[in-house]
Coordinates of N, CA and C in Angstrom, one line a residue:
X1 N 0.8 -1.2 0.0 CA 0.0 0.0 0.0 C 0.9 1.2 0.0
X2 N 0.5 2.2 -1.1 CA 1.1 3.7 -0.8 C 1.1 4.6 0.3
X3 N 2.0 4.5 0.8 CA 2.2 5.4 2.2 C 2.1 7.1 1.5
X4 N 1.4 8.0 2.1 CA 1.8 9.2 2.2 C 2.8 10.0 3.1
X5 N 3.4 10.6 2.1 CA 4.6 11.6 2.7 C 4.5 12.6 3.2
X6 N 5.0 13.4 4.1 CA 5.0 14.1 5.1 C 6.0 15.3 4.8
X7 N 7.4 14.6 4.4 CA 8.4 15.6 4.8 C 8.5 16.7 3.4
X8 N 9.6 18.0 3.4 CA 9.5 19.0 2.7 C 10.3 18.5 1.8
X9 N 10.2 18.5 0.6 CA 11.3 18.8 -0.5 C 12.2 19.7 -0.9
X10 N 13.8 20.1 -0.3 CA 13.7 20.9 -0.3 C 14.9 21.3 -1.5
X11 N 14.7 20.1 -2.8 CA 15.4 19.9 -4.0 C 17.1 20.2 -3.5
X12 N 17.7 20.6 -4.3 CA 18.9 20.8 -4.3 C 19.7 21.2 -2.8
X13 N 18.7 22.2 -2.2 CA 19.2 22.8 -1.1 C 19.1 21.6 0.0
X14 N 18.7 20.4 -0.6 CA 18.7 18.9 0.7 C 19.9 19.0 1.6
X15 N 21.5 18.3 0.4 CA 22.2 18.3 0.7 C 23.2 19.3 1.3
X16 N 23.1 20.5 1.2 CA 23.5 21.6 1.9 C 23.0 21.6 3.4
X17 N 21.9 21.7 3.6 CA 21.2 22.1 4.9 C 21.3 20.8 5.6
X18 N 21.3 19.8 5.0 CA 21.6 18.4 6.1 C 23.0 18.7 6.5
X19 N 24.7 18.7 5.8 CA 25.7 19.3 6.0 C 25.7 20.0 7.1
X20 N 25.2 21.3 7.1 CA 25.2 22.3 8.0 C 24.5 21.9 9.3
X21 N 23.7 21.5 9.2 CA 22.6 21.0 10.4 C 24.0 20.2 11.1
X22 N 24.0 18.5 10.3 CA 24.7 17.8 11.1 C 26.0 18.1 11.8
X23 N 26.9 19.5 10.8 CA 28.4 20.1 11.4 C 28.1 20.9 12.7
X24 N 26.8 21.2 12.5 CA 26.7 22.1 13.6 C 25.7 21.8 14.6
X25 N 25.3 20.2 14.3 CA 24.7 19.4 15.4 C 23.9 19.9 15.8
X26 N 23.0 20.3 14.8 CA 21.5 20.8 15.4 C 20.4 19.8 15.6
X27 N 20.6 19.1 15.1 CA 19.4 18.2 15.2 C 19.2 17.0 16.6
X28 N 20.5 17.3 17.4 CA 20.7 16.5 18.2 C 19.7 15.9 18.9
X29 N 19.8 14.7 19.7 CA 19.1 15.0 21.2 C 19.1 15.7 21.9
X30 N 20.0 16.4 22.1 CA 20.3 17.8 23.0 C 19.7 18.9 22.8
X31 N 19.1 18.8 21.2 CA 18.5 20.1 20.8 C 17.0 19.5 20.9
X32 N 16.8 18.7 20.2 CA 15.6 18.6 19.5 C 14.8 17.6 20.7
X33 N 15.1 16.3 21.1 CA 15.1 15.3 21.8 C 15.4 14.2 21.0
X34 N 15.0 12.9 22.2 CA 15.8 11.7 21.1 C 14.1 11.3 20.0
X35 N 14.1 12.3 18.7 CA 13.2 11.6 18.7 C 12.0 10.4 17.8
X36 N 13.3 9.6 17.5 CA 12.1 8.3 17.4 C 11.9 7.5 18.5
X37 N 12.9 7.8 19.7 CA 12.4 7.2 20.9 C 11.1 7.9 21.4
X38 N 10.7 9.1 21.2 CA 9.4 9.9 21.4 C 8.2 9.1 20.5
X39 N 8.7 9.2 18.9 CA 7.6 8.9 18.4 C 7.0 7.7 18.5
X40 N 8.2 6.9 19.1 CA 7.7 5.2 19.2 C 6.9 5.2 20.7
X41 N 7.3 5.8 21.4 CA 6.3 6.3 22.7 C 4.9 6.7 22.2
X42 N 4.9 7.5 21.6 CA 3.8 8.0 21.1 C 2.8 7.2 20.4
X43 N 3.6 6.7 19.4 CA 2.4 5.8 18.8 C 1.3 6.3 18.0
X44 N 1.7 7.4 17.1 CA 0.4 8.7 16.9 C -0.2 7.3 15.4
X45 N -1.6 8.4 15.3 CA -2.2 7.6 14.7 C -2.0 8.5 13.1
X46 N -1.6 9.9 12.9 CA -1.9 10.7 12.7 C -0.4 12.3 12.8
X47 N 0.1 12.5 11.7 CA 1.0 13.6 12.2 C 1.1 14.9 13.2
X48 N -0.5 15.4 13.0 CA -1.4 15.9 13.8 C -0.9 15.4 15.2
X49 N -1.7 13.8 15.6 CA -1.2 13.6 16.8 C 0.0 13.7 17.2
X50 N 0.8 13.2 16.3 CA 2.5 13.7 16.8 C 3.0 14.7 17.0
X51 N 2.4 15.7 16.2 CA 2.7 17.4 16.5 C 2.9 17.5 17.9
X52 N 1.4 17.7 18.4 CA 0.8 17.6 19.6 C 1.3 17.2 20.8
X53 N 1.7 15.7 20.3 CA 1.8 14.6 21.5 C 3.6 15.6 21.7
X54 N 3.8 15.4 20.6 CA 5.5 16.1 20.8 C 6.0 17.3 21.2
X55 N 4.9 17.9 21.4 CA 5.3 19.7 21.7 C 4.5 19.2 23.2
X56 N 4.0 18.4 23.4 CA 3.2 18.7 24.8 C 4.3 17.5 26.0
X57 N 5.4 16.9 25.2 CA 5.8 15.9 25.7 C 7.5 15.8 25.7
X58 N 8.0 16.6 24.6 CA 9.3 16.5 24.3 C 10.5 17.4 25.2
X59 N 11.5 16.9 25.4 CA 12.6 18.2 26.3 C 13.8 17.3 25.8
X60 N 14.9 18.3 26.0 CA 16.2 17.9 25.5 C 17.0 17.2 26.1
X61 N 17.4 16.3 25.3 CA 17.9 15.4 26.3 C 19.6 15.9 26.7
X62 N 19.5 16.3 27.7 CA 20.4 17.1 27.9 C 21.0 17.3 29.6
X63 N 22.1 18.1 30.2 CA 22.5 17.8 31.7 C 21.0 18.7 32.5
X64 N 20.7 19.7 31.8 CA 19.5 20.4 32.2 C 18.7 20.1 31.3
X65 N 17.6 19.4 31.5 CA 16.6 19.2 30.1 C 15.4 20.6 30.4
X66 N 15.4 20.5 29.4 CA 14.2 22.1 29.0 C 13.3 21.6 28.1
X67 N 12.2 22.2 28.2 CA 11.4 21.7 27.3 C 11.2 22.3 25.8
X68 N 11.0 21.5 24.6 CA 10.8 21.5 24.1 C 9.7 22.6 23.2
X69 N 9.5 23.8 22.5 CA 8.7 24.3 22.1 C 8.9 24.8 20.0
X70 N 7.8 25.8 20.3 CA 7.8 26.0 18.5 C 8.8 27.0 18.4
X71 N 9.1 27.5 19.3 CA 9.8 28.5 19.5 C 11.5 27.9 19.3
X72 N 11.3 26.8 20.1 CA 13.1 26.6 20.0 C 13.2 26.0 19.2
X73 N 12.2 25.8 18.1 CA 12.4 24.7 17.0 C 12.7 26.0 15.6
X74 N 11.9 27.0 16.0 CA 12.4 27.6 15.3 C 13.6 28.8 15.1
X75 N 13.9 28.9 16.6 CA 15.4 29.6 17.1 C 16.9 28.5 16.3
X76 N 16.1 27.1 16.7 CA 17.2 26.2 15.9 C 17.4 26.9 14.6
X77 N 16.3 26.8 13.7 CA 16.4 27.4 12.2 C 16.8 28.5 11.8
X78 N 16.8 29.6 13.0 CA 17.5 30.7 12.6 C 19.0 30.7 12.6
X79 N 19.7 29.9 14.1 CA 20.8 29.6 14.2 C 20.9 28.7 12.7
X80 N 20.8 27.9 12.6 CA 21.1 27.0 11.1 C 21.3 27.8 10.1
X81 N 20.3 29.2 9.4 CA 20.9 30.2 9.0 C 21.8 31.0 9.1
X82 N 22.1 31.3 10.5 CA 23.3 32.3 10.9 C 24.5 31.5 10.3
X83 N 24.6 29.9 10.7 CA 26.0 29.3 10.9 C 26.2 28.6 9.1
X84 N 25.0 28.9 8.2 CA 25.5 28.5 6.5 C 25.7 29.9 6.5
X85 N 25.3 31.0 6.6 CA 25.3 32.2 5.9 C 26.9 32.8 6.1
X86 N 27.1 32.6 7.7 CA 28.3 33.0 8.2 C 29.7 32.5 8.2
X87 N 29.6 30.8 8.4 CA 30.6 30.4 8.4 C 30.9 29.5 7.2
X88 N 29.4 28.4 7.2 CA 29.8 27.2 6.0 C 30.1 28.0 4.8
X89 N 29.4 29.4 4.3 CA 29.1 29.6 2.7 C 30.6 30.3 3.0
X90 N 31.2 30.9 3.6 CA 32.3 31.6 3.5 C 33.7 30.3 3.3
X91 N 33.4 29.1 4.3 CA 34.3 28.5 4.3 C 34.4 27.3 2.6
X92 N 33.5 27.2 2.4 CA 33.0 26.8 1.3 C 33.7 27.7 0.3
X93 N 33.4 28.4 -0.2 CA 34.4 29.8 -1.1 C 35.4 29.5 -1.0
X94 N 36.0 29.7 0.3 CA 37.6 29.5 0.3 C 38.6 28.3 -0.1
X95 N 37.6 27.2 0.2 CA 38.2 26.0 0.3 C 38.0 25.6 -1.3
X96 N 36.8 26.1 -2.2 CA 36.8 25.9 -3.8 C 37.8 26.7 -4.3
X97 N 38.2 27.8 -3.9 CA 39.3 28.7 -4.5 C 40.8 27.6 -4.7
X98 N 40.4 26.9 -3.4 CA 42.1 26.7 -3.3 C 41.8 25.3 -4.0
X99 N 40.8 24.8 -4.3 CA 41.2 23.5 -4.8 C 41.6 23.1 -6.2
X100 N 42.2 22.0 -6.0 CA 43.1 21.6 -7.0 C 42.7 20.2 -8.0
X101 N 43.6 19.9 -9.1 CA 42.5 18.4 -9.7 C 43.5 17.7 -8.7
X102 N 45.0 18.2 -8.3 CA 45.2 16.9 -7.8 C 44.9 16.7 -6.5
X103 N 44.1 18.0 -5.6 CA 43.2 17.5 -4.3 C 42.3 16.5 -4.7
X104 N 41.5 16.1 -5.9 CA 40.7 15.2 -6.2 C 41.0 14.3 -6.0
X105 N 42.2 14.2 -7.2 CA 43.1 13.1 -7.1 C 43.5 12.6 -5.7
X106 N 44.0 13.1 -5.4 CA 44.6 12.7 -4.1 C 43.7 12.3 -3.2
X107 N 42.9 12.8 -3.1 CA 41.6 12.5 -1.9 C 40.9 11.3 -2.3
X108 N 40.4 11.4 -3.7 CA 39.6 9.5 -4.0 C 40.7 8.3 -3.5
X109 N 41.8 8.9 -4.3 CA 43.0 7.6 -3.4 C 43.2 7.2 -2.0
X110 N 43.3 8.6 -1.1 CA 43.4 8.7 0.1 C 42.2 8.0 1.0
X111 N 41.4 8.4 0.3 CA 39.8 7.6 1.2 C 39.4 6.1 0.6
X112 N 40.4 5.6 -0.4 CA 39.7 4.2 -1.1 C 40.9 3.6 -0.2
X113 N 42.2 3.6 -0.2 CA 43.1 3.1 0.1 C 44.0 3.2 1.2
X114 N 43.9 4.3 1.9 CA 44.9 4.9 3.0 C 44.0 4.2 4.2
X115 N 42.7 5.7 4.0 CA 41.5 5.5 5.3 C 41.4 4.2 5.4
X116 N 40.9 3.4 4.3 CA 40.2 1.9 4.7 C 41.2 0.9 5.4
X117 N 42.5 1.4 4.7 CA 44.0 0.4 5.2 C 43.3 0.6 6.6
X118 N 43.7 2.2 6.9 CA 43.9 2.5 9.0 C 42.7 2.0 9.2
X119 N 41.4 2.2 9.1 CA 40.2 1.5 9.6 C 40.4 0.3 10.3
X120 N 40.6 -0.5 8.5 CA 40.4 -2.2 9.2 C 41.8 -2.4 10.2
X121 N 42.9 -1.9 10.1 CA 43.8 -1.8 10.9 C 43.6 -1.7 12.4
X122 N 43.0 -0.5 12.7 CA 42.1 0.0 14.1 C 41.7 -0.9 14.3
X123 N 40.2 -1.4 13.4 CA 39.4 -2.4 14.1 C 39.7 -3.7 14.5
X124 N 41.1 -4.0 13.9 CA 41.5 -5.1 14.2 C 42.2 -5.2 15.7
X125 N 43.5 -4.2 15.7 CA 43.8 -4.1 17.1 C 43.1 -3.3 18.3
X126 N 41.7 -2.9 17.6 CA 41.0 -2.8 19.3 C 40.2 -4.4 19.8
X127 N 39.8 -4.8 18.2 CA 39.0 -6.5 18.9 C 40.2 -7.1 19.3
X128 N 41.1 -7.5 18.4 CA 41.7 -8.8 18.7 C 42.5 -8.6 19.9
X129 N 43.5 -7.3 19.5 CA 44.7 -6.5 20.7 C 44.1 -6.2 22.3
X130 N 42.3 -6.3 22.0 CA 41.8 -5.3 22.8 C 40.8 -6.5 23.8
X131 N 40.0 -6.2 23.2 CA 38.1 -6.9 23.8 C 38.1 -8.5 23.6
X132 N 38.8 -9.1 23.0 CA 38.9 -10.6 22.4 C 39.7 -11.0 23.6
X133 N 40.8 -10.4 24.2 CA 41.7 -10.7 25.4 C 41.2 -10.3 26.7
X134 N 40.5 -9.7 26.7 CA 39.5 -9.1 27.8 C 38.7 -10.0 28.3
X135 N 37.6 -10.6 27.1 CA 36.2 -11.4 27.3 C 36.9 -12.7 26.4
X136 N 37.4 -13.4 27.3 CA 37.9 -14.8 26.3 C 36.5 -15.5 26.1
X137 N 36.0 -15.3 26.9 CA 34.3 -16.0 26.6 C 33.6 -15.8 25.0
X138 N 33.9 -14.2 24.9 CA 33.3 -13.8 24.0 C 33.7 -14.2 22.4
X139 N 32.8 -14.9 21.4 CA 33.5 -15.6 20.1 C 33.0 -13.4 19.5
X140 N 34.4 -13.2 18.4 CA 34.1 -11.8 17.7 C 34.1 -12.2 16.2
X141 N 33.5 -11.9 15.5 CA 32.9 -12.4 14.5 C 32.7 -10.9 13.6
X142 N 33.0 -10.5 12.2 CA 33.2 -9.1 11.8 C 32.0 -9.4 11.3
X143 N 30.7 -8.4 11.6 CA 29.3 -8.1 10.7 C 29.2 -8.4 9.4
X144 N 28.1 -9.4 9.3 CA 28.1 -9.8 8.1 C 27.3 -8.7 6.9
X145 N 28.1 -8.0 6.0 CA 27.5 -7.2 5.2 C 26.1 -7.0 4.7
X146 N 25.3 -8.3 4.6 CA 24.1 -8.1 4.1 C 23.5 -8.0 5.0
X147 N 23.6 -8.1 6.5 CA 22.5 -8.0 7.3 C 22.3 -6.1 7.1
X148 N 20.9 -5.9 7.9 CA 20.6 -4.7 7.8 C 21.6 -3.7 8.8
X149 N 22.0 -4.1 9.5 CA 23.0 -3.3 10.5 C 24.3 -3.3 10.2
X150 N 24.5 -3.8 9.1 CA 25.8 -3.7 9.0 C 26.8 -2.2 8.6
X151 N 26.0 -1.6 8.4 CA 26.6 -0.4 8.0 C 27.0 0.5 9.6
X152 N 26.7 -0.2 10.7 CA 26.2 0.6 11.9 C 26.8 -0.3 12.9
X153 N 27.4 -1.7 12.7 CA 28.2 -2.2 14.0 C 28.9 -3.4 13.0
X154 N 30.3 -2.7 13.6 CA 31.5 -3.5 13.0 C 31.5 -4.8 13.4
X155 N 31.2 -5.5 14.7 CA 31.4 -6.9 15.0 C 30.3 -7.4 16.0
X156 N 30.5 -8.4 15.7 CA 29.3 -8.9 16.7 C 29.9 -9.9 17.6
X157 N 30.1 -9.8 18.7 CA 30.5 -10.5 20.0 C 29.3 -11.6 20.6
X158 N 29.7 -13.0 20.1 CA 28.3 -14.0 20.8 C 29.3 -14.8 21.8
X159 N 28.0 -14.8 22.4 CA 28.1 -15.1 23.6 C 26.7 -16.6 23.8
X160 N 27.2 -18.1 23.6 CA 25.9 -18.7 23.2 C 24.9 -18.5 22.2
X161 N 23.7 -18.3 22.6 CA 22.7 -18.3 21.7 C 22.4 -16.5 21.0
X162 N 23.1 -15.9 21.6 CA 22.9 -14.2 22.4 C 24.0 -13.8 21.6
X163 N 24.6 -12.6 21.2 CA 25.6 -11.4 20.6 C 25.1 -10.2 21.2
X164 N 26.3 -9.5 21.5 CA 26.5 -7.9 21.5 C 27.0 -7.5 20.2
X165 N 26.6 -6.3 20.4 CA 27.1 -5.3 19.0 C 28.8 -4.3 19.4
X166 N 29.6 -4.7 18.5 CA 30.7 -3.3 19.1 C 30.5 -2.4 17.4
X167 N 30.9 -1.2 17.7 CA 31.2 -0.3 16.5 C 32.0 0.0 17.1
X168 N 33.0 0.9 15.8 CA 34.4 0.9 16.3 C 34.8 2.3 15.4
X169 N 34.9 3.0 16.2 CA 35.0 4.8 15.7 C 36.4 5.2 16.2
X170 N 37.1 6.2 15.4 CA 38.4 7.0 15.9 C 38.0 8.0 16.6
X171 N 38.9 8.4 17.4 CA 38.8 9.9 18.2 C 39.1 10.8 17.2
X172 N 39.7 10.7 16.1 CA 39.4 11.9 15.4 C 38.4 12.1 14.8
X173 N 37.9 11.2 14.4 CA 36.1 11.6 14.3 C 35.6 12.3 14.9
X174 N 35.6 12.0 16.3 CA 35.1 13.0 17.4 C 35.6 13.3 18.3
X175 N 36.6 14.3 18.4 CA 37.7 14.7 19.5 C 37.1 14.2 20.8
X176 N 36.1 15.0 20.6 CA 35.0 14.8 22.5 C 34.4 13.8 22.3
X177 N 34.7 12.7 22.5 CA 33.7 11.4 22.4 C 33.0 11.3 23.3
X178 N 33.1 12.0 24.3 CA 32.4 11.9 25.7 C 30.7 12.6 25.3
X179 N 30.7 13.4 24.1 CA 29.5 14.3 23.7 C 29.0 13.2 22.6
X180 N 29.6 12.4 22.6 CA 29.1 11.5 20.9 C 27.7 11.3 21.3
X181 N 27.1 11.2 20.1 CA 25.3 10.9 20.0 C 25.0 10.2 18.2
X182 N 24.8 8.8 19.0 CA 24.0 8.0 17.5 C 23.3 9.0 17.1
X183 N 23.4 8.4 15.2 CA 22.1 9.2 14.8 C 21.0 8.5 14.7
X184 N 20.0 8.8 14.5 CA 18.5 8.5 14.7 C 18.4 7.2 14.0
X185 N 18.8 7.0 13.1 CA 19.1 5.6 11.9 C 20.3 5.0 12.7
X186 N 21.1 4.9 13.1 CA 22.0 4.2 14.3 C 21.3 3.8 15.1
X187 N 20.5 4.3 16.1 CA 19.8 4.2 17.1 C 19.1 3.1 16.7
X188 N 18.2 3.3 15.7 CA 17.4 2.5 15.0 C 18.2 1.2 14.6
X189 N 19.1 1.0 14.5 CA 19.9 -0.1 13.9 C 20.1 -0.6 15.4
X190 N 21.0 0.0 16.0 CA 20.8 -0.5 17.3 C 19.7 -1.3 18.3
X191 N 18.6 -0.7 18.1 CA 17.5 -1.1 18.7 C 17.4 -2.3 17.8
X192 N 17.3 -2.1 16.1 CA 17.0 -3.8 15.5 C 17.8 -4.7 15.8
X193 N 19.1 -4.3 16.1 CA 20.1 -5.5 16.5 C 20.0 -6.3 17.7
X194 N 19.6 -5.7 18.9 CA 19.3 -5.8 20.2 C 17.9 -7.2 19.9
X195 N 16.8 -6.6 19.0 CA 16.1 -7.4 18.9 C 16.1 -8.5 18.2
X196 N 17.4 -9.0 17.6 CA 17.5 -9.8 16.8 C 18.8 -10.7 17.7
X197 N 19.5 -10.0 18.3 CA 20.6 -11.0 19.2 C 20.2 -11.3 20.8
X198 N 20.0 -10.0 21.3 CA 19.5 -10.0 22.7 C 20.4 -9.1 22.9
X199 N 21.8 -8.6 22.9 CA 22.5 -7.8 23.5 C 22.5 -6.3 22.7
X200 N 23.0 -5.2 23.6 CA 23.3 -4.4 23.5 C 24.5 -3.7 22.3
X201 N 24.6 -2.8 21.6 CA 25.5 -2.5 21.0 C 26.3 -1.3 21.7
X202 N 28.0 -1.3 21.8 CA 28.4 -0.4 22.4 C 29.3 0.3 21.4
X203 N 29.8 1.6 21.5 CA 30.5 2.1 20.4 C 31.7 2.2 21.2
X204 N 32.7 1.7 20.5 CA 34.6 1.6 21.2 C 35.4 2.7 20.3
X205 N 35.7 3.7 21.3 CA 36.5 4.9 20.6 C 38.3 4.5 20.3
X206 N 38.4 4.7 19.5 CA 39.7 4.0 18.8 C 41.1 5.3 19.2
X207 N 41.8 4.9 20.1 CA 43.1 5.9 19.9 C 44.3 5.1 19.6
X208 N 45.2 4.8 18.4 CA 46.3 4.2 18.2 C 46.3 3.3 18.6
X209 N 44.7 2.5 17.9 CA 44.5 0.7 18.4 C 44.2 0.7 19.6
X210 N 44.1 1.5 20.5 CA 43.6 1.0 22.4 C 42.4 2.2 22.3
X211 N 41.4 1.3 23.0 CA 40.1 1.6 23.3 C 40.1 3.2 24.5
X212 N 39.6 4.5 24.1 CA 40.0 5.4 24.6 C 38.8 5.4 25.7
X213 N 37.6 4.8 25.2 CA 36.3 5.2 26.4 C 36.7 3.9 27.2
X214 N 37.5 3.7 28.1 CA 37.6 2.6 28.8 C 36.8 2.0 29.8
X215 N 35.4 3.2 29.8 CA 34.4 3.0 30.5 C 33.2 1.8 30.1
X216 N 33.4 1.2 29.0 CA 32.6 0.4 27.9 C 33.0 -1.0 28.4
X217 N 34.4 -1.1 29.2 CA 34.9 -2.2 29.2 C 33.8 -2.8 30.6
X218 N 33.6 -2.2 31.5 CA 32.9 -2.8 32.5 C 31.5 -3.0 31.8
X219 N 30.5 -1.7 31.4 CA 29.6 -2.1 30.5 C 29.3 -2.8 29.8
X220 N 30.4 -4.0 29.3 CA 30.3 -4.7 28.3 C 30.0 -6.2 29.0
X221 N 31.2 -5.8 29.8 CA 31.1 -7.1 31.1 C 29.6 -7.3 31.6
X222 N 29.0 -6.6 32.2 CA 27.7 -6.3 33.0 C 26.8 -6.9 31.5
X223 N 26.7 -6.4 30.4 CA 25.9 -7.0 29.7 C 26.4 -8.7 29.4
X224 N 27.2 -8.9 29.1 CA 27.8 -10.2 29.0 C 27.2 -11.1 30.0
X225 N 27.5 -10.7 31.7 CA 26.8 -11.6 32.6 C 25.2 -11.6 32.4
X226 N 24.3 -10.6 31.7 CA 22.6 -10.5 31.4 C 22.7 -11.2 30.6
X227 N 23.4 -11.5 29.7 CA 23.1 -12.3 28.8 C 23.6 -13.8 28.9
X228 N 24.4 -14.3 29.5 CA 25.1 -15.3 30.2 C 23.9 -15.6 31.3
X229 N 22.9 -15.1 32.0 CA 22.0 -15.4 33.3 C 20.6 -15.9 32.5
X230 N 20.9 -15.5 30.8 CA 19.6 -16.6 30.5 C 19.2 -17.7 30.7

């Protein structure tokens, strides 16, 4: 059956304003809330009801949560304006000026061959160097590409009948990993995975092969024994 659509078309200007939004993390849970965990709460029948249920229900998920209104939804949109008009569209100009065919060049090479080398490199010495010596219990197994999550957790750690999820990110990705926030489609892969193995997925921050959030390592344990008490 034809589903009707909801969201705006906003043609060419898509990929721009998604850019900007995600550099400047507007969309966060911190800004917005978490929210398909809202809307799955909700359960609206109706967009209408979601409006509603969402302005009457939503706050940020944040150290002080505040509540959500039309107002700060659309203070976000102004800010979103200020930071393409001010800094992306300027920095954009600058960065076309200077570029080069062999920045092209160099960059398709550098991201087909270099990046993916250091990746699977990382990923290897945080599981095997790392979490594989840790949890000898645990069999690590690299996500199998066709499943639906695979774009979203590097390995799957089973445990019997049961798996955890790890993903496996650099700190230069995200200097402050301590601020890191799945995105909404993460989340959602997360939650499918959980319901398809039983365990949780954790994200392991990568610094020169050793696991930098070392706080995962007990977390991992504690789920391991939930899932080991089946």
């Amino acid at each position: 059956m034809e589903q009707n659509k909801y969201s705006l078309d906003f043609g060419k200007k898509e990929k721009d304003l998604n850019y900007a939004c995600q550099t400047c993390q507007l969309s966060r849970p911190n800004k917005v809330g978490a929210v398909m965990a809202l809307i799955r709460e909700c359960q609206p029948q109706t967009i209408s009801d979601w409006e509603k249920w969402y302005f009457e229900n939503a706050c940020t998920e944040a150290k002080t949560r505040t509540k959500i209104t039309q107002e700060s939804l659309q203070e976000l949109g102004e800010r979103l304006y200020e930071k393409i008009t001010e800094v992306v569209i300027p920095e954009w100009e600058a960065a076309f000026k200077a570029l080069t065919l062999q920045d092209c060049i160099d960059y398709i090479f550098n991201l087909t061959i270099n990046r993916t080398f250091d990746g699977f490199i990382r990923e290897k010495s945080v599981v095997n160097d790392g979490l594989a010596k840790i949890f000898p219990e645990l069999t690590f197994e690299e996500s199998d590409p066709e499943l639906d999550h695979a774009g979203d957790i590097d390995y799957i750690a089973k445990v019997g009948d049961k798996a955890l999820g790890i993903q496996i990110k650099p700190v230069t990705a995200k200097a402050n990993f301590g601020n890191y926030s799945a995105t909404e489609r993460m989340k959602a892969s997360f939650t499918n995975f959980e319901a398809q193995f039983g365990g949780k997925v954790f994200v392991a921050f990568s610094l020169d092969g050793e696991i930098a959030n070392r706080e995962i390592i007990e977390e991992i344990r504690q789920e391991l024994e939930r899932l080991k008490s089946f």
